[in-house]
PDB file of C-alpha atoms in Angstrom:
ATOM      1  CA  MET A   1     -30.623   0.873  11.199  1.00 45.00           C
ATOM      2  CA  ALA A   2     -28.319  -2.130  11.966  1.00 60.00           C
ATOM      3  CA  ARG A   3     -25.494  -2.865   9.640  1.00 59.00           C
ATOM      4  CA  VAL A   4     -25.040   1.049  10.089  1.00 52.00           C
ATOM      5  CA  GLN A   5     -24.604   0.471  13.233  1.00 84.00           C
ATOM      6  CA  GLN A   6     -22.647  -2.788  13.162  1.00 77.00           C
ATOM      7  CA  ALA A   7     -20.195  -0.688   9.943  1.00 80.00           C
ATOM      8  CA  ASP A   8     -19.912   1.929  13.168  1.00 92.00           C
ATOM      9  CA  ILE A   9     -18.813  -0.429  15.361  1.00 94.00           C
ATOM     10  CA  ARG A  10     -15.746  -2.112  12.902  1.00 94.00           C
ATOM     11  CA  HIS A  11     -15.051   0.964  12.093  1.00 94.00           C
ATOM     12  CA  LYS A  12     -14.821   2.110  16.538  1.00 96.00           C
ATOM     13  CA  ILE A  13     -12.751  -0.777  16.915  1.00 97.00           C
ATOM     14  CA  LEU A  14      -9.831  -0.310  13.514  1.00 96.00           C
ATOM     15  CA  GLU A  15     -10.217   2.969  14.330  1.00 96.00           C
ATOM     16  CA  ALA A  16      -9.511   1.871  18.476  1.00 96.00           C
ATOM     17  CA  ALA A  17      -6.947  -0.704  17.255  1.00 96.00           C
ATOM     18  CA  SER A  18      -5.047   1.217  14.308  1.00 93.00           C
ATOM     19  CA  GLU A  19      -3.871   4.179  17.202  1.00 92.00           C
ATOM     20  CA  ARG A  20      -2.817   1.392  19.593  1.00 93.00           C
ATOM     21  CA  LEU A  21      -1.340  -0.932  17.262  1.00 92.00           C
ATOM     22  CA  TRP A  22       0.685   1.640  15.048  1.00 87.00           C
ATOM     23  CA  HIS A  23       1.735   3.399  18.911  1.00 88.00           C
ATOM     24  CA  TYR A  24       2.969   0.747  21.069  1.00 90.00           C
ATOM     25  CA  GLY A  25       3.328  -1.932  19.080  1.00 89.00           C
ATOM     26  CA  PHE A  26       1.358  -5.976  17.524  1.00 91.00           C
ATOM     27  CA  LYS A  27       2.724  -7.366  20.725  1.00 92.00           C
ATOM     28  CA  LYS A  28       2.019  -4.763  23.497  1.00 93.00           C
ATOM     29  CA  THR A  29      -1.638  -4.640  22.256  1.00 95.00           C
ATOM     30  CA  THR A  30      -4.050  -6.968  23.821  1.00 96.00           C
ATOM     31  CA  ILE A  31      -7.761  -7.780  22.121  1.00 97.00           C
ATOM     32  CA  ASP A  32      -8.866  -6.281  25.908  1.00 97.00           C
ATOM     33  CA  GLU A  33      -7.245  -2.953  25.088  1.00 97.00           C
ATOM     34  CA  ILE A  34      -8.183  -2.595  22.082  1.00 97.00           C
ATOM     35  CA  ALA A  35     -11.824  -2.793  22.524  1.00 97.00           C
ATOM     36  CA  ALA A  36     -11.332  -0.610  26.178  1.00 97.00           C
ATOM     37  CA  ASP A  37      -9.862   2.128  23.486  1.00 96.00           C
ATOM     38  CA  ALA A  38     -12.825   1.084  21.162  1.00 96.00           C
ATOM     39  CA  GLY A  39     -15.720   1.467  23.991  1.00 95.00           C
ATOM     40  CA  VAL A  40     -17.221  -2.169  22.926  1.00 95.00           C
ATOM     41  CA  GLY A  41     -16.714  -5.731  25.236  1.00 95.00           C
ATOM     42  CA  LYS A  42     -13.523  -8.360  23.971  1.00 95.00           C
ATOM     43  CA  GLY A  43     -16.561 -10.399  23.017  1.00 96.00           C
ATOM     44  CA  THR A  44     -17.585  -7.251  20.400  1.00 95.00           C
ATOM     45  CA  VAL A  45     -14.413  -6.701  18.553  1.00 96.00           C
ATOM     46  CA  TYR A  46     -13.890 -11.462  18.401  1.00 96.00           C
ATOM     47  CA  LEU A  47     -17.723 -10.147  16.556  1.00 94.00           C
ATOM     48  CA  TYR A  48     -15.875  -8.840  13.841  1.00 95.00           C
ATOM     49  CA  PHE A  49     -12.453  -9.852  14.089  1.00 96.00           C
ATOM     50  CA  ASP A  50     -11.078 -13.422  14.165  1.00 95.00           C
ATOM     51  CA  SER A  51      -7.734 -12.900  15.927  1.00 95.00           C
ATOM     52  CA  LYS A  52      -5.590  -9.132  16.516  1.00 94.00           C
ATOM     53  CA  GLU A  53      -3.445 -10.363  13.854  1.00 94.00           C
ATOM     54  CA  ASP A  54      -6.877 -10.144  11.601  1.00 95.00           C
ATOM     55  CA  ILE A  55      -7.154  -6.872  13.220  1.00 95.00           C
ATOM     56  CA  ALA A  56      -3.784  -5.659  12.394  1.00 93.00           C
ATOM     57  CA  LEU A  57      -4.334  -7.726   7.887  1.00 93.00           C
ATOM     58  CA  THR A  58      -7.603  -5.167   7.955  1.00 94.00           C
ATOM     59  CA  ILE A  59      -6.166  -2.498   9.019  1.00 92.00           C
ATOM     60  CA  VAL A  60      -2.630  -2.810   6.304  1.00 89.00           C
ATOM     61  CA  ALA A  61      -5.655  -3.777   4.082  1.00 92.00           C
ATOM     62  CA  GLN A  62      -6.562  -0.231   4.299  1.00 93.00           C
ATOM     63  CA  PHE A  63      -3.534   1.346   4.536  1.00 90.00           C
ATOM     64  CA  LYS A  64      -3.316  -0.566   0.888  1.00 91.00           C
ATOM     65  CA  GLU A  65      -6.031   0.905  -0.616  1.00 95.00           C
ATOM     66  CA  ASN A  66      -5.777   3.996   0.234  1.00 95.00           C
ATOM     67  CA  CYS A  67      -2.848   3.756  -1.989  1.00 93.00           C
ATOM     68  CA  LEU A  68      -5.100   2.707  -4.469  1.00 95.00           C
ATOM     69  CA  GLY A  69      -7.359   5.493  -4.832  1.00 96.00           C
ATOM     70  CA  LYS A  70      -4.346   7.574  -4.810  1.00 97.00           C
ATOM     71  CA  MET A  71      -2.946   5.661  -7.981  1.00 96.00           C
ATOM     72  CA  GLN A  72      -6.383   6.029  -9.574  1.00 97.00           C
ATOM     73  CA  GLY A  73      -6.417   9.614  -9.141  1.00 97.00           C
ATOM     74  CA  VAL A  74      -3.093   9.900 -11.248  1.00 97.00           C
ATOM     75  CA  VAL A  75      -4.192   7.933 -13.914  1.00 97.00           C
ATOM     76  CA  GLN A  76      -7.416   9.661 -14.132  1.00 97.00           C
ATOM     77  CA  ASN A  77      -4.935  12.695 -14.228  1.00 97.00           C
ATOM     78  CA  THR A  78      -4.905  14.244 -17.668  1.00 97.00           C
ATOM     79  CA  GLU A  79      -2.548  16.753 -17.617  1.00 97.00           C
ATOM     80  CA  MET A  80       0.132  14.313 -16.926  1.00 97.00           C
ATOM     81  CA  THR A  81       2.669  12.275 -19.794  1.00 96.00           C
ATOM     82  CA  PRO A  82       1.979   8.051 -18.864  1.00 96.00           C
ATOM     83  CA  ALA A  83       5.511   8.901 -17.986  1.00 93.00           C
ATOM     84  CA  GLU A  84       5.196  11.146 -15.237  1.00 95.00           C
ATOM     85  CA  LYS A  85       2.033   8.535 -14.105  1.00 96.00           C
ATOM     86  CA  LEU A  86       4.334   6.124 -14.577  1.00 93.00           C
ATOM     87  CA  LYS A  87       6.864   7.892 -12.749  1.00 92.00           C
ATOM     88  CA  GLU A  88       4.155   8.936 -10.158  1.00 94.00           C
ATOM     89  CA  MET A  89       2.509   5.169  -9.321  1.00 94.00           C
ATOM     90  CA  LEU A  90       5.740   3.193  -9.016  1.00 91.00           C
ATOM     91  CA  ILE A  91       7.425   6.398  -6.403  1.00 90.00           C
ATOM     92  CA  LEU A  92       3.955   7.362  -5.008  1.00 91.00           C
ATOM     93  CA  PRO A  93       3.733   3.417  -2.370  1.00 89.00           C
ATOM     94  CA  MET A  94       6.910   3.602  -1.560  1.00 87.00           C
ATOM     95  CA  VAL A  95       6.278   6.945  -0.229  1.00 88.00           C
ATOM     96  CA  ASP A  96       3.590   6.356   1.575  1.00 89.00           C
ATOM     97  CA  THR A  97       4.571   3.469   3.247  1.00 85.00           C
ATOM     98  CA  HIS A  98       8.310   5.803   3.947  1.00 84.00           C
ATOM     99  CA  ASN A  99       5.649   7.913   5.935  1.00 86.00           C
ATOM    100  CA  ILE A 100       4.033   5.599   7.885  1.00 85.00           C
ATOM    101  CA  CYS A 101       7.194   3.743   8.431  1.00 82.00           C
ATOM    102  CA  ILE A 102       8.118   7.546  10.115  1.00 83.00           C
ATOM    103  CA  GLN A 103       5.366   8.257  11.933  1.00 85.00           C
ATOM    104  CA  SER A 104       4.999   4.962  13.076  1.00 85.00           C
ATOM    105  CA  PRO A 105       7.948   3.083  14.818  1.00 79.00           C
ATOM    106  CA  HIS A 106       6.103  -0.197  15.104  1.00 82.00           C
ATOM    107  CA  SER A 107       4.697  -0.438  12.016  1.00 82.00           C
ATOM    108  CA  GLN A 108       7.516  -2.229  10.781  1.00 80.00           C
ATOM    109  CA  GLU A 109       6.840  -5.326  13.566  1.00 83.00           C
ATOM    110  CA  MET A 110       2.927  -5.039  13.167  1.00 82.00           C
ATOM    111  CA  VAL A 111       3.361  -5.984   9.534  1.00 79.00           C
ATOM    112  CA  ALA A 112       6.528  -8.700  10.190  1.00 80.00           C
ATOM    113  CA  ALA A 113       3.962 -10.448  13.260  1.00 83.00           C
ATOM    114  CA  VAL A 114       0.877 -10.415  10.365  1.00 83.00           C
ATOM    115  CA  ARG A 115       4.171 -11.413   7.527  1.00 80.00           C
ATOM    116  CA  PRO A 116       2.521 -15.571   7.250  1.00 80.00           C
ATOM    117  CA  HIS A 117      -0.432 -14.060   6.079  1.00 84.00           C
ATOM    118  CA  ILE A 118      -0.363 -10.910   4.476  1.00 82.00           C
ATOM    119  CA  GLN A 119       0.913 -12.847   0.968  1.00 80.00           C
ATOM    120  CA  ALA A 120      -2.326 -13.693   0.498  1.00 85.00           C
ATOM    121  CA  ARG A 121      -4.539 -10.767   2.191  1.00 86.00           C
ATOM    122  CA  MET A 122      -2.298  -8.418   0.460  1.00 85.00           C
ATOM    123  CA  ARG A 123      -2.411 -10.058  -2.885  1.00 87.00           C
ATOM    124  CA  PRO A 124      -5.488  -8.052  -4.453  1.00 91.00           C
ATOM    125  CA  TYR A 125      -4.053  -5.489  -3.763  1.00 90.00           C
ATOM    126  CA  ILE A 126      -0.828  -5.681  -5.667  1.00 88.00           C
ATOM    127  CA  GLU A 127      -3.376  -6.883  -8.492  1.00 92.00           C
ATOM    128  CA  GLN A 128      -5.305  -4.022  -7.933  1.00 94.00           C
ATOM    129  CA  GLU A 129      -1.204  -1.865  -8.744  1.00 93.00           C
ATOM    130  CA  ARG A 130      -0.533  -4.233 -11.479  1.00 93.00           C
ATOM    131  CA  GLU A 131      -4.039  -2.956 -13.209  1.00 96.00           C
ATOM    132  CA  LEU A 132      -3.317   0.235 -12.784  1.00 96.00           C
ATOM    133  CA  ILE A 133       0.076   0.116 -14.047  1.00 95.00           C
ATOM    134  CA  ALA A 134      -0.771  -2.000 -17.046  1.00 96.00           C
ATOM    135  CA  GLN A 135      -3.095   0.783 -17.876  1.00 97.00           C
ATOM    136  CA  VAL A 136      -0.535   3.814 -18.308  1.00 96.00           C
ATOM    137  CA  LEU A 137       1.840   1.328 -20.533  1.00 95.00           C
ATOM    138  CA  GLU A 138      -1.951   0.776 -22.446  1.00 96.00           C
ATOM    139  CA  GLU A 139      -1.841   4.590 -22.901  1.00 96.00           C
ATOM    140  CA  GLY A 140       1.450   5.152 -23.301  1.00 95.00           C
ATOM    141  CA  ASN A 141       1.162   2.664 -26.032  1.00 95.00           C
ATOM    142  CA  ARG A 142      -1.698   3.654 -27.475  1.00 96.00           C
ATOM    143  CA  LYS A 143      -0.697   8.298 -27.360  1.00 95.00           C
ATOM    144  CA  ASP A 144       2.414   5.893 -29.405  1.00 94.00           C
ATOM    145  CA  VAL A 145       5.165   6.737 -26.741  1.00 93.00           C
ATOM    146  CA  PHE A 146       5.761   3.579 -25.314  1.00 93.00           C
ATOM    147  CA  ASP A 147       5.977   0.405 -26.941  1.00 92.00           C
ATOM    148  CA  VAL A 148       5.018  -2.482 -24.451  1.00 92.00           C
ATOM    149  CA  PRO A 149       3.939  -6.137 -26.488  1.00 92.00           C
ATOM    150  CA  ASP A 150       2.931  -6.904 -22.254  1.00 93.00           C
ATOM    151  CA  THR A 151       1.182  -4.570 -20.206  1.00 95.00           C
ATOM    152  CA  ILE A 152       0.491  -6.433 -17.526  1.00 94.00           C
ATOM    153  CA  THR A 153       4.122  -8.567 -17.264  1.00 92.00           C
ATOM    154  CA  ALA A 154       5.881  -5.461 -17.493  1.00 91.00           C
ATOM    155  CA  ALA A 155       3.387  -3.934 -15.277  1.00 92.00           C
ATOM    156  CA  ARG A 156       4.567  -6.953 -12.703  1.00 89.00           C
ATOM    157  CA  SER A 157       8.075  -6.924 -13.377  1.00 89.00           C
ATOM    158  CA  LEU A 158       7.774  -2.869 -12.451  1.00 89.00           C
ATOM    159  CA  LYS A 159       6.538  -3.174  -8.935  1.00 86.00           C
ATOM    160  CA  TYR A 160       8.876  -5.911  -8.721  1.00 83.00           C
ATOM    161  CA  MET A 161      11.514  -3.795  -9.256  1.00 84.00           C
ATOM    162  CA  VAL A 162      11.036  -1.096  -7.207  1.00 81.00           C
ATOM    163  CA  SER A 163      10.624  -3.816  -4.030  1.00 75.00           C
ATOM    164  CA  GLY A 164      14.206  -3.024  -2.568  1.00 70.00           C
ATOM    165  CA  PHE A 165      13.530   0.152  -1.513  1.00 72.00           C
ATOM    166  CA  TRP A 166      10.761  -1.209   1.110  1.00 70.00           C
ATOM    167  CA  PRO A 167      11.011  -1.551   4.094  1.00 67.00           C
ATOM    168  CA  PRO A 168      13.171  -2.388   5.857  1.00 60.00           C
ATOM    169  CA  PHE A 169      14.976  -0.108   3.423  1.00 59.00           C
ATOM    170  CA  PRO A 170      17.578  -2.247   2.575  1.00 56.00           C
ATOM    171  CA  CYS A 171      19.641   0.435  -0.058  1.00 60.00           C
ATOM    172  CA  VAL A 172      18.688   2.903   0.987  1.00 63.00           C
ATOM    173  CA  SER A 173      16.288   5.176   4.296  1.00 66.00           C
ATOM    174  CA  ASP A 174      16.356   8.747   3.227  1.00 76.00           C
ATOM    175  CA  LEU A 175      12.756   9.502   1.976  1.00 80.00           C
ATOM    176  CA  GLU A 176      14.337  12.281  -0.559  1.00 85.00           C
ATOM    177  CA  GLU A 177      17.237   9.768  -1.631  1.00 83.00           C
ATOM    178  CA  LYS A 178      14.798   7.185  -1.838  1.00 80.00           C
ATOM    179  CA  LYS A 179      12.288   8.965  -3.804  1.00 84.00           C
ATOM    180  CA  HIS A 180      16.017  10.360  -6.306  1.00 86.00           C
ATOM    181  CA  GLU A 181      16.968   6.864  -6.451  1.00 83.00           C
ATOM    182  CA  LEU A 182      13.543   5.775  -7.922  1.00 82.00           C
ATOM    183  CA  GLY A 183      13.005   8.303 -10.177  1.00 86.00           C
ATOM    184  CA  LEU A 184      16.692   7.949 -11.843  1.00 86.00           C
ATOM    185  CA  ILE A 185      14.984   3.656 -11.867  1.00 85.00           C
ATOM    186  CA  VAL A 186      12.561   4.566 -13.502  1.00 86.00           C
ATOM    187  CA  ASP A 187      13.351   7.270 -15.535  1.00 86.00           C
ATOM    188  CA  LEU A 188      15.823   4.720 -16.982  1.00 83.00           C
ATOM    189  CA  VAL A 189      13.134   1.878 -17.390  1.00 85.00           C
ATOM    190  CA  VAL A 190      11.249   4.289 -19.102  1.00 84.00           C
ATOM    191  CA  ARG A 191      13.793   5.481 -22.354  1.00 85.00           C
ATOM    192  CA  GLY A 192      13.527   1.811 -22.055  1.00 84.00           C
ATOM    193  CA  LEU A 193       9.273   1.718 -22.672  1.00 83.00           C
ATOM    194  CA  ARG A 194       9.764   4.154 -25.675  1.00 84.00           C
ATOM    195  CA  LYS A 195       8.629   3.335 -28.482  1.00 80.00           C
ATOM    196  CA  ARG A 196      10.978   4.038 -31.336  1.00 75.00           C
TER     197      ARG A 196
END
């Protein structure tokens, strides 16, 4: 029972923090405000999180977990070809990120505030993304669609390839244009991966 209550309190804190951070931004949000919105004391917030940065990193991690769940759904989709899966998996995280940036004008500020710690916190999620992409490449190899000797290295390269489409969106800012341009890049890559 106590564990359920602790999970509920943690969830309430994260919900309150998420709403406030996405709406008001990292700099304008205080732990006192998060605690008040969650209906707990400031000390209770610190029982679950080390700092405001820790809360923000946890929120970003939740976003990544949600994206990973969608990617796993793509991997398991038996109606899609490996090439279609690969395209969807490389575009999907960018679309989700674009949407959160449009919904929350302070999202980039929040990510910038935790940037010194974000790489270490996101590493396990990025590795999971690469493993999912590698699974699709391996499926393509098994089906004689692709010829990719090192699927893990190829998956890493594919993730790096689309990095120019992440905030602050140095290449293009319109969502449909991003999807189109990423689609062209992935189509080009898929042609190079195809078994000859």
